[in-house]
């Protein structure tokens, strides 16, 4: 589904990704771990096509299509979703209205008819319950005045509505207390399916207790230095990242 | 160039959608302004002697005045002798009695503008007093309004039919010598609208006027007078677009609102005059004086969405003369390319416990310059007066300018005056967030801008709000690279 080959990427002229390769097949959940500055967020920005992240070498393809030729909105409509670490506030724009516009842009891209307001509200209600998102929040302005936990719930709510093929969850656990983490993890787990892949980007092993990945990759200095099953996370928790950084790339 | 800047560049480059010229024979006065011009206009309108005198007084006053230069705008000197001051489309005999009799080309023009008169009238329940160039050509729903005693018609007709009312209120809020452009208007105003709502009557429909500027080098000098008698209510809509022109066109309108005790007037404007091309050539010069007077417990609310004109000079104001009166100003101004706007509001608190509220949203892109200029004046007797002003500017790109000039004069210590201002840019974060959800860059910018303006747009009557949003969308069109 997602094929990243030997990608080098620069931000503001400095190289952050340095020969990263990763293959994600349908239904797989991959966790990307690594210390600050190892390139985790850059990876998500490169996959989603954010302005300012330049791929200087290597290739990225999604379902056989070259991602580098697509602007960010086309990648999104093709089925790539990013749950932001810091979801941005958009004053004056109603959350429901925003999401309906997003969903209909995607539907149009796939040759489907736009959902009308009534059908959309039914869908939104059903999905809202997955993450126990308060109806009031769903009708406020996008992320405006939301707490950290509410913003994250809203991200997963959006994911549930947009039904991506590939979801990248960037530090979805940051700033959450344990109860909120449970709710979000439950929502995410309910969205797992044999067709849907996920990339979890996280600092901590804690998240992986709730969402069990199929693979774990450790990122260091812009490339994957170690891959393994979920037992790798425990080892990391125990030893920290430093023991990997000293070893040559796997 | 980053995506954002590219988007803004294209936004700035988007063509004026409503640029076209109707070919209608006009009865146009040659360029030039002197006492004869004033007399000609007055005679053409078959005006009474007192109105001719009134115009002459304004003209003589105007001769002694100087064009104001304090606004934050720049333009080559206007040759007032190079402007033609009268133009009227020729109509057979006494003019059309119904829409069927209206020049089909004129109707087609409205169609192009998306203003199908009859449809609008029938579907939306709006009475339309259509001003084409300088003469009203169609008035609808007059009968229904007249049953309630409401007078709504062209200014020239009203001078003939209701001379006493006109004489009583004309110039009572904006006197002839008020300012340079108002004086010019008072001397040569061609037509406009007059509206009177009798005591205690709630106007059952939104009143609407569409202005058009058409014939070349014809300055448009509209005069609107709206009087709401005691405890009356009216909501008035004003909207306009203009065809594409190469030379600058002068427009100096005057709008006077009178809200007697307990009356409420809601005055909404959507303005989309030709702003000039992307190099700053052509476009309307829009020098408008809009002012309302509130007596006891009266309320006047100005709401405007402005995307057009090369130069805008406009400060809808309220004189809060009566006790417990309320003035409101909600504004969205959007400038692109080389547009310049110096706009804002004045709230003059005279009566006790008077309240005013100003919300101004400015969006600048391209090389445009925008200034908010507001005056809040609390007079000595205005015990308990309150004002709240909020001015937010949104910058698109890095070559435009936004400026805020708030003036506050307080002479009563019991008053409370608050002013808040902010300037921001559409952040790359916001844009990327929207795009990551699948929205095109153009739709993303449009959505963020509409969100920014929401506080103002929600003040517009429903159908007008839809139009205004569409207008913002059109103005942002071509934003994506």
XYZ file of C-alpha atoms in Angstrom:
731
model
C 0.000 0.000 0.000
C 2.669 2.498 1.038
C 6.127 2.060 -0.373
C 8.885 4.383 0.769
C 12.259 3.758 -0.826
C 15.521 5.366 0.214
C 13.938 8.738 0.847
C 16.118 11.726 1.555
C 14.287 14.874 2.542
C 15.323 18.362 3.520
C 13.609 21.077 5.505
C 14.952 24.575 5.090
C 18.049 23.166 3.404
C 19.073 20.709 6.099
C 18.655 17.019 5.547
C 16.307 15.401 8.058
C 15.490 12.105 6.356
C 18.541 10.269 5.262
C 17.746 7.183 3.226
C 14.531 5.990 4.858
C 12.724 2.952 3.523
C 9.441 1.535 4.767
C 6.776 -0.732 3.357
C 3.263 -0.799 4.816
C 0.814 -3.426 3.599
C -2.979 -3.287 3.917
C -4.213 -3.887 7.449
C -0.826 -3.474 9.075
C -0.131 -1.237 12.020
C 3.390 0.110 12.182
C 4.781 2.051 15.104
C 7.564 4.512 14.498
C 9.538 5.334 17.603
C 12.605 7.378 18.179
C 14.048 10.260 20.125
C 13.297 13.926 19.477
C 14.777 15.154 16.242
C 15.071 11.701 14.724
C 12.750 12.664 11.868
C 9.425 11.162 12.986
C 7.292 14.202 12.267
C 9.222 14.932 9.095
C 8.268 11.494 7.877
C 4.573 12.216 8.368
C 4.909 15.596 6.654
C 6.732 14.042 3.718
C 4.071 11.365 3.274
C 1.276 13.943 3.400
C 3.072 16.438 1.155
C 3.432 19.451 3.376
C 4.901 22.571 1.800
C 8.534 23.112 2.738
C 9.479 19.435 2.955
C 11.540 18.623 -0.081
C 12.269 15.084 -1.158
C 15.709 15.181 -2.779
C 16.141 11.484 -3.450
C 14.159 8.264 -3.347
C 10.521 7.482 -4.040
C 7.163 7.346 -2.293
C 4.229 5.495 -3.732
C 0.736 4.822 -2.453
C -1.219 2.010 -4.059
C 1.257 2.120 -6.908
C 0.782 5.856 -7.540
C 3.638 8.294 -7.225
C 2.877 10.445 -4.190
C 5.465 13.051 -5.074
C 3.336 14.163 -8.012
C 0.281 14.831 -5.868
C -0.545 17.991 -3.921
C -1.526 17.401 -0.285
C -5.285 17.511 -0.896
C -5.089 14.809 -3.567
C -3.077 12.567 -1.250
C -5.769 13.135 1.359
C -8.570 12.292 -1.073
C -6.689 9.187 -2.175
C -6.993 8.018 1.404
C -4.071 9.306 3.466
C -5.056 10.857 6.768
C -2.841 12.563 9.294
C -3.923 12.957 12.891
C -1.988 16.056 13.870
C 0.135 16.295 16.976
C -1.049 19.870 17.411
C -4.430 20.258 15.654
C -4.826 23.848 14.540
C -7.740 26.137 15.427
C -9.746 27.661 12.594
C -11.811 30.488 14.084
C -15.320 30.948 12.760
C -15.394 27.668 10.813
C -17.919 25.189 12.126
C -16.463 21.761 12.834
C -19.356 19.903 11.231
C -19.379 22.150 8.182
C -15.641 21.710 7.793
C -15.805 17.948 7.972
C -18.734 17.748 5.585
C -16.798 19.816 3.047
C -13.785 17.537 3.509
C -15.811 14.362 3.110
C -17.609 15.657 0.041
C -14.318 16.744 -1.559
C -13.144 13.180 -1.101
C -16.392 11.680 -2.384
C -16.288 13.881 -5.449
C -12.722 12.740 -6.109
C -13.963 9.162 -6.141
C -16.916 9.943 -8.367
C -19.483 9.688 -5.584
C -22.348 12.052 -4.982
C -22.017 14.607 -2.221
C -23.771 13.736 1.034
C -26.528 16.125 1.946
C -26.765 17.695 5.377
C -29.161 15.105 6.790
C -27.188 12.054 5.685
C -24.025 13.672 6.878
C -25.432 14.406 10.325
C -26.513 10.781 10.690
C -23.051 9.622 9.771
C -21.400 12.148 12.079
C -23.586 11.053 14.992
C -22.625 7.436 14.546
C -18.913 8.235 14.311
C -18.987 10.687 17.195
C -20.010 7.915 19.524
C -16.872 5.966 18.655
C -14.703 8.516 20.385
C -17.334 9.741 22.825
C -17.095 13.225 21.352
C -19.629 15.620 22.829
C -22.143 16.860 20.271
C -21.468 20.386 21.427
C -17.835 20.056 20.447
C -18.786 18.699 17.067
C -20.737 21.874 16.435
C -18.181 24.360 17.702
C -15.582 26.006 15.509
C -12.753 23.732 14.395
C -10.641 23.043 17.495
C -11.381 26.494 18.876
C -11.154 26.469 22.653
C -10.809 22.672 22.740
C -8.669 21.097 25.454
C -5.708 18.968 24.379
C -7.717 15.797 24.824
C -10.719 17.191 22.968
C -8.543 18.105 20.021
C -7.220 14.573 19.813
C -10.704 13.112 20.021
C -11.763 15.438 17.260
C -8.908 14.161 15.105
C -9.998 10.570 15.548
C -13.606 11.581 14.939
C -12.515 13.107 11.642
C -10.612 9.967 10.810
C -13.690 7.876 11.513
C -15.771 10.008 9.162
C -13.195 10.218 6.377
C -12.383 6.483 6.524
C -8.833 6.672 5.215
C -6.898 3.743 3.817
C -3.780 4.890 5.607
C -3.897 6.794 8.889
C -0.799 8.414 10.304
C -1.260 9.151 13.984
C 1.357 11.646 15.079
C 1.875 11.564 18.865
C -1.793 10.834 19.349
C -1.087 10.101 23.011
C 0.691 13.340 23.862
C -1.028 15.465 26.444
C -3.635 12.833 27.294
C -4.460 11.503 30.718
C -4.966 7.806 31.078
C -8.760 7.891 30.745
C -8.629 9.971 27.616
C -5.953 7.724 26.200
C -8.186 4.695 26.759
C -11.092 6.306 24.928
C -8.940 7.364 22.001
C -7.245 3.991 21.783
C -10.630 2.302 21.794
C -11.723 4.538 18.941
C -8.584 3.819 16.972
C -8.802 0.090 17.559
C -12.384 0.045 16.364
C -11.167 1.568 13.113
C -8.632 -1.172 12.494
C -9.545 -3.352 9.563
C -7.841 -5.643 7.074
C -7.981 -2.864 4.482
C -6.831 -0.012 6.676
C -3.201 0.567 7.567
C -1.885 2.758 10.318
C 1.384 4.377 11.216
C 1.664 5.285 14.890
C 4.280 7.857 15.670
C 5.119 7.931 19.339
C 7.772 8.583 21.920
C 6.514 6.189 24.480
C 5.785 2.544 24.771
C 2.674 3.398 26.785
C 0.496 3.928 23.693
C 1.460 0.505 22.384
C -0.121 -1.133 25.427
C -3.429 0.119 24.095
C -2.864 -0.136 20.382
C -0.831 -3.179 19.531
C 1.308 -2.705 16.447
C 2.369 -5.444 14.069
C 5.749 -3.838 13.568
C 7.929 -1.407 15.421
C 10.616 0.689 13.773
C 13.160 2.814 15.526
C 14.131 5.981 13.753
C 17.446 7.636 14.368
C 19.075 10.463 12.440
C 16.624 10.212 9.595
C 16.511 6.493 8.950
C 15.221 3.297 10.428
C 17.919 1.704 12.531
C 15.990 -1.198 13.934
C 12.740 -3.006 13.095
C 11.008 -5.712 15.009
C 7.807 -6.950 16.604
C 6.143 -5.455 19.648
C 8.774 -6.926 21.964
C 11.132 -4.265 20.616
C 9.108 -1.631 22.406
C 9.708 -3.258 25.769
C 13.383 -3.431 25.117
C 13.387 0.260 24.234
C 11.492 1.130 27.344
C 14.108 -0.640 29.403
C 17.259 0.527 27.679
C 16.290 3.855 26.101
C 17.248 4.802 22.567
C 20.919 5.351 23.104
C 21.958 1.741 22.727
C 20.541 1.708 19.199
C 22.049 4.954 18.124
C 25.504 3.602 18.817
C 24.969 0.588 16.609
C 25.305 0.649 12.842
C 22.105 0.860 10.834
C 20.124 -2.339 10.594
C 7.205 30.680 -4.122
C 5.448 28.856 -1.349
C 2.003 27.434 -1.920
C 0.492 30.090 0.240
C 2.068 32.933 -1.657
C 1.199 31.383 -4.952
C -2.380 31.038 -3.808
C -2.480 34.654 -2.831
C -0.920 35.741 -6.053
C -3.630 34.003 -8.025
C -6.244 35.318 -5.729
C -4.924 38.753 -6.491
C -4.989 37.978 -10.205
C -8.547 36.705 -10.415
C -10.607 38.542 -13.012
C -13.623 40.618 -12.271
C -16.481 38.317 -13.040
C -19.088 40.951 -13.738
C -17.171 43.023 -16.264
C -19.355 43.741 -19.243
C -20.978 46.764 -20.813
C -24.608 47.085 -21.772
C -25.362 48.915 -24.966
C -28.257 51.132 -24.055
C -28.814 54.560 -25.542
C -28.145 57.151 -22.906
C -29.309 60.733 -22.703
C -26.022 62.067 -21.416
C -24.963 65.563 -20.463
C -21.531 66.567 -21.836
C -18.755 66.676 -19.244
C -18.505 69.774 -17.070
C -19.851 71.269 -13.878
C -21.246 74.762 -13.347
C -24.485 76.318 -12.151
C -26.100 75.490 -15.458
C -25.327 71.828 -14.969
C -27.044 71.929 -11.602
C -30.015 73.763 -13.061
C -30.215 71.299 -15.966
C -30.367 68.303 -13.657
C -32.995 69.955 -11.495
C -35.062 70.919 -14.539
C -34.734 67.469 -16.060
C -36.149 66.066 -12.857
C -38.917 68.714 -12.831
C -37.936 69.668 -9.325
C -39.579 72.378 -7.244
C -37.785 75.679 -6.748
C -36.781 74.923 -3.152
C -34.822 71.881 -4.231
C -33.030 73.818 -6.950
C -32.095 76.389 -4.326
C -30.920 73.610 -2.058
C -28.708 72.213 -4.813
C -27.329 75.644 -5.663
C -26.453 76.311 -2.079
C -24.577 73.011 -1.994
C -22.800 73.776 -5.255
C -21.657 77.208 -4.083
C -20.457 75.704 -0.857
C -18.614 72.974 -2.713
C -16.741 75.554 -4.810
C -15.159 76.866 -1.610
C -14.189 73.447 -0.313
C -11.059 71.419 -0.827
C -10.836 67.766 -1.532
C -9.775 65.926 1.645
C -6.286 64.456 1.666
C -6.134 62.899 5.136
C -7.242 59.426 4.041
C -4.609 56.728 3.619
C -5.194 56.488 -0.137
C -3.443 57.874 -3.192
C -4.869 58.665 -6.635
C -4.228 61.157 -9.428
C -6.182 64.426 -9.146
C -9.793 64.102 -10.273
C -10.853 66.475 -13.029
C -14.340 67.378 -11.889
C -14.915 69.227 -15.142
C -14.165 66.035 -17.059
C -17.094 64.211 -15.558
C -20.546 64.047 -17.039
C -23.147 64.685 -14.388
C -26.288 63.353 -15.967
C -27.191 60.227 -17.856
C -30.531 58.526 -18.174
C -31.455 55.519 -20.246
C -34.063 56.440 -22.858
C -37.402 54.893 -22.197
C -40.424 55.063 -24.472
C -42.826 57.815 -23.406
C -43.383 57.901 -19.698
C -41.254 54.888 -18.883
C -42.194 51.299 -18.166
C -45.262 50.438 -16.152
C -44.266 46.874 -15.587
C -41.326 44.561 -16.100
C -42.706 43.603 -19.501
C -42.100 47.125 -20.639
C -38.525 47.332 -19.438
C -35.779 47.423 -22.072
C -34.930 43.729 -22.583
C -31.225 44.503 -22.674
C -31.463 46.082 -19.273
C -33.159 43.008 -17.934
C -30.461 40.902 -19.553
C -27.875 42.952 -17.715
C -29.523 42.093 -14.441
C -29.628 38.486 -15.465
C -25.880 38.510 -16.053
C -25.434 39.954 -12.621
C -27.485 37.158 -11.203
C -30.310 39.493 -10.277
C -33.361 38.204 -12.101
C -35.745 40.931 -11.016
C -39.050 39.142 -11.329
C -37.701 35.929 -9.863
C -36.151 37.798 -7.017
C -39.318 39.672 -6.392
C -41.507 36.591 -6.498
C -39.258 34.120 -4.707
C -37.537 36.238 -2.151
C -40.344 38.653 -1.428
C -38.049 41.591 -1.961
C -39.208 44.894 -3.365
C -36.590 46.031 -5.839
C -36.085 49.603 -6.791
C -33.608 49.099 -9.607
C -31.440 52.069 -10.413
C -29.829 51.828 -13.831
C -27.489 54.703 -14.357
C -29.455 57.538 -12.947
C -33.109 56.748 -13.383
C -35.222 54.158 -11.682
C -36.667 51.799 -14.233
C -38.623 49.287 -12.241
C -40.342 49.261 -8.917
C -42.076 46.220 -7.547
C -44.269 45.448 -4.595
C -45.182 49.080 -4.337
C -48.830 48.200 -3.853
C -48.248 45.823 -0.996
C -46.072 48.348 0.743
C -48.458 51.206 0.207
C -51.219 49.287 1.999
C -49.157 49.684 5.147
C -48.459 53.291 4.370
C -44.852 52.570 3.487
C -43.351 54.803 0.890
C -40.552 53.255 -1.137
C -39.541 54.593 -4.495
C -37.087 56.541 -6.528
C -35.898 59.784 -5.078
C -37.143 61.872 -8.025
C -40.635 60.394 -7.918
C -40.769 60.908 -4.188
C -39.852 64.571 -4.544
C -43.014 64.955 -6.618
C -45.249 62.742 -4.538
C -44.053 63.491 -1.008
C -42.351 66.889 -1.148
C -43.075 67.679 2.507
C -41.342 64.609 3.845
C -38.340 65.099 1.609
C -38.072 68.733 2.464
C -38.255 67.975 6.158
C -35.571 65.325 6.253
C -33.265 65.938 3.280
C -29.927 67.132 4.646
C -31.064 66.725 8.242
C -28.357 64.156 8.922
C -25.793 64.990 6.242
C -26.038 68.738 5.591
C -25.096 70.099 2.153
C -21.733 71.381 3.298
C -20.828 68.373 5.438
C -17.812 67.368 3.427
C -16.397 67.814 -0.054
C -18.015 64.749 -1.589
C -21.324 65.147 0.206
C -21.513 68.749 -1.027
C -20.830 67.598 -4.589
C -23.532 64.980 -4.260
C -25.990 67.497 -2.850
C -25.455 69.720 -5.888
C -25.705 67.136 -8.628
C -27.373 64.024 -7.216
C -29.236 62.311 -9.976
C -31.494 59.827 -8.306
C -31.632 57.280 -5.571
C -34.188 55.939 -3.197
C -36.539 57.327 -0.646
C -38.192 55.276 2.010
C -40.584 56.193 4.779
C -41.977 53.774 7.334
C -44.925 55.213 9.293
C -45.311 55.138 13.055
C -45.368 51.677 14.587
C -45.168 49.875 11.263
C -42.883 46.936 10.810
C -41.886 46.728 7.151
C -42.969 43.220 6.086
C -40.164 42.636 3.612
C -36.547 43.503 3.136
C -36.214 46.508 0.903
C -33.567 46.336 -1.717
C -31.911 48.583 -4.245
C -29.386 47.640 -6.862
C -27.138 50.299 -8.171
C -25.339 50.144 -11.459
C -22.874 52.440 -13.060
C -22.910 52.127 -16.792
C -22.331 54.906 -19.306
C -18.672 55.915 -19.667
C -17.359 58.747 -17.482
C -20.728 59.230 -15.871
C -20.223 59.917 -12.231
C -22.884 58.355 -10.140
C -24.323 60.506 -7.399
C -26.955 58.560 -5.589
C -28.985 59.999 -2.813
C -30.752 57.760 -0.366
C -33.018 58.978 2.380
C -34.626 56.563 4.759
C -36.940 57.652 7.535
C -38.310 55.290 10.162
C -40.995 57.029 12.165
C -41.583 56.279 15.852
C -41.378 52.561 16.731
C -41.108 51.574 13.071
C -38.783 48.873 11.779
C -37.128 48.394 8.431
C -34.372 46.267 6.984
C -32.822 47.725 3.868
C -30.452 45.988 1.472
C -28.132 47.706 -0.916
C -25.976 45.815 -3.373
C -24.118 46.573 -6.529
C -21.708 45.484 -9.249
C -20.395 47.426 -12.217
C -19.186 46.615 -15.718
C -15.546 46.688 -16.654
C -14.142 50.056 -17.600
C -10.716 51.446 -18.314
C -11.123 54.944 -16.967
C -11.811 55.573 -13.350
C -15.345 56.297 -12.449
C -16.307 58.676 -9.730
C -18.998 57.723 -7.314
C -20.014 59.939 -4.444
C -23.179 58.762 -2.778
C -24.941 60.055 0.278
C -27.140 57.920 2.497
C -29.111 59.506 5.301
C -30.989 57.476 7.864
C -33.413 58.937 10.370
C -34.609 56.714 13.201
C -37.176 58.490 15.325
C -38.045 57.456 18.906
C -38.047 53.688 19.294
C -37.418 53.034 15.595
C -34.990 50.468 14.225
C -33.154 50.551 10.928
C -30.984 47.750 9.677
C -28.996 48.820 6.641
C -27.003 46.133 4.838
C -24.665 46.635 1.918
C -22.868 44.270 -0.381
C -20.570 46.286 -2.600
C -18.720 44.789 -5.545
C -17.849 47.618 -7.873
C -15.173 47.123 -10.451
C -11.871 47.382 -8.570
C -9.604 47.937 -11.574
C -7.457 45.301 -13.226
C -4.524 43.598 -11.560
C -2.191 46.431 -12.540
C -4.414 48.954 -10.836
C -5.877 50.404 -14.054
C -9.526 51.429 -14.013
C -11.945 50.847 -11.221
C -14.441 52.878 -9.308
C -13.587 55.697 -6.942
C -16.078 55.308 -4.169
C -16.405 58.315 -1.877
C -19.476 57.742 0.209
C -21.074 59.542 3.093
C -23.398 57.362 5.125
C -24.831 58.552 8.356
C -27.771 57.866 10.583
C -29.383 59.739 13.416
C -30.968 57.925 16.340
C -33.546 59.543 18.583
C -34.626 58.102 21.972
C -34.407 54.293 22.177
C -33.760 54.099 18.439
C -31.279 51.721 16.882
C -29.350 51.858 13.644
C -27.284 48.947 12.467
C -24.905 49.198 9.502
C -23.640 45.952 8.032
C -21.412 45.947 5.000
C -19.432 43.552 2.887
C -17.134 45.420 0.554
C -14.966 43.743 -2.040
C -15.011 46.238 -4.866
C -13.866 49.702 -5.947
C -10.357 50.922 -6.717
C -10.601 53.413 -3.898
C -13.029 53.333 -1.026
C -13.562 56.234 1.307
C -16.438 55.417 3.547
C -17.388 55.746 7.197
C -20.979 54.761 7.984
C -21.769 56.594 11.170
C -24.368 56.966 13.873
C -25.300 60.070 15.742
C -26.743 58.752 18.982
C -28.703 61.803 19.844
C -31.543 60.321 21.868
C -31.212 58.652 25.261
C -30.809 54.867 25.263
C -30.145 54.778 21.548
C -27.894 52.154 19.954
C -25.525 52.274 17.006
C -23.884 49.264 15.399
C -21.353 48.822 12.626
C -20.357 45.445 11.233
C -17.989 45.449 8.334
C -16.018 43.123 6.114
C -13.722 44.847 3.664
C -11.646 42.871 1.239
C -9.008 44.425 -0.986
C -6.828 42.800 -3.644
C -4.332 43.884 -6.316
C -3.943 47.666 -6.098
C -7.186 48.439 -4.300
C -7.119 51.011 -1.555
C -9.659 51.321 1.192
C -9.879 53.804 4.006
C -12.995 52.848 5.850
C -14.466 52.594 9.299
C -17.183 54.140 11.372
C -18.025 57.073 13.578
C -20.146 56.786 16.676
C -21.156 60.073 18.223
C -22.675 59.615 21.682
C -24.818 62.554 22.715
C -27.730 61.036 24.662
C -27.571 59.258 27.997
C -26.963 55.501 28.193
C -26.186 55.314 24.517
C -24.416 52.211 23.266
C -22.334 51.507 20.213
C -20.650 48.445 18.846
C -18.085 48.315 16.052
C -16.791 45.108 14.499
C -14.509 45.587 11.544
C -12.829 42.790 9.609
C -10.319 43.734 6.962
C -8.755 41.302 4.507
C -5.928 42.556 2.330
C -4.100 40.756 -0.435
C -1.875 41.560 -3.392
C -0.495 45.088 -3.191
C -3.624 46.533 -1.645
C -3.727 48.979 1.217
C -6.425 49.023 3.808
C -7.020 51.304 6.728
C -9.584 51.206 9.468
C -10.387 54.702 10.617
C -12.862 55.023 13.430
C -14.041 57.751 15.718
C -15.808 57.180 19.002
C -16.900 60.430 20.540
C -18.581 60.648 23.921
C -20.090 64.085 24.479
C -20.340 65.747 27.880
C -23.988 64.840 28.407
C -23.664 61.188 27.415
C -23.761 59.770 30.913
C -23.422 55.999 31.016
C -22.381 55.709 27.377
C -20.675 52.525 26.251
C -18.670 51.577 23.220
C -16.948 48.417 22.191
C -14.781 48.355 19.073
C -12.986 45.420 17.568
C -10.824 45.698 14.473
C -9.230 42.608 13.033
C -7.043 42.520 9.960
C -6.100 39.476 7.960
C -3.168 39.752 5.603
C -2.825 37.477 2.595
C 0.695 37.641 1.233
C 3.478 39.989 2.185
C 2.987 42.985 -0.088
C -0.257 44.357 1.288
C -0.817 46.726 4.146
C -3.280 47.041 7.000
C -3.507 50.079 9.222
C -5.693 51.038 12.128
C -6.438 54.628 13.113
C -8.798 54.661 16.069
C -9.773 58.069 17.409
C -11.413 58.218 20.808
C -12.708 61.422 22.378
C -14.328 61.110 25.766
C -15.849 64.045 27.589
C -17.970 62.167 30.101
C -16.172 60.280 32.887
C -18.972 57.752 33.457
C -18.594 56.229 30.004
C -16.827 53.002 29.106
C -14.940 52.732 25.854
C -13.131 49.591 24.774
C -11.027 49.065 21.701
C -9.404 45.845 20.575
C -7.361 45.321 17.456
C -5.525 42.405 15.916
C -3.569 41.689 12.763
C -2.922 38.176 11.560
C -2.013 36.146 8.523
C -3.546 32.939 7.261
C -1.111 30.531 8.794
C 0.563 27.802 6.821
C -0.606 25.471 9.627
C -4.261 26.287 8.981
C -3.891 25.927 5.249
C -2.121 22.587 5.504
C -4.635 21.298 8.029
C -7.487 21.986 5.604
C -5.628 20.525 2.654
C -4.724 17.426 4.603
C -8.430 16.871 5.065
C -8.890 16.968 1.300
C -9.901 20.577 0.679
C -8.292 22.346 -2.246
C -6.090 25.281 -1.446
C -8.670 27.650 -2.911
C -11.469 26.217 -0.794
C -9.215 26.257 2.238
C -8.419 29.949 1.874
C -12.066 30.725 1.229
C -13.166 28.766 4.275
C -10.619 30.414 6.561
C -11.557 33.864 5.271
C -15.265 33.185 5.699
C -14.583 32.001 9.239
C -12.669 35.184 9.929
C -15.689 37.214 8.769
C -18.355 35.125 10.446
C -19.203 37.615 13.175
C -20.130 40.118 10.512
C -21.755 37.788 7.972
C -24.186 36.496 10.582
C -25.553 40.014 10.913
C -26.705 39.998 7.292
C -30.219 38.916 6.354
C -30.217 35.296 5.235
C -30.320 35.615 1.445
C -27.860 38.473 1.528
C -25.456 36.447 3.642
C -25.466 33.733 1.003
C -24.760 36.334 -1.663
C -21.995 37.849 0.422
C -20.325 34.503 0.968
C -20.527 33.828 -2.750
C -18.986 37.216 -3.360
C -16.092 36.502 -1.005
C -15.694 33.206 -2.818
C -15.626 34.928 -6.220
C -13.146 37.466 -4.921
C -10.912 34.655 -3.716
C -11.316 32.755 -6.969
C -8.210 31.531 -8.708
C -6.422 31.388 -5.401
C -4.834 28.028 -6.065
C -1.564 27.423 -7.816
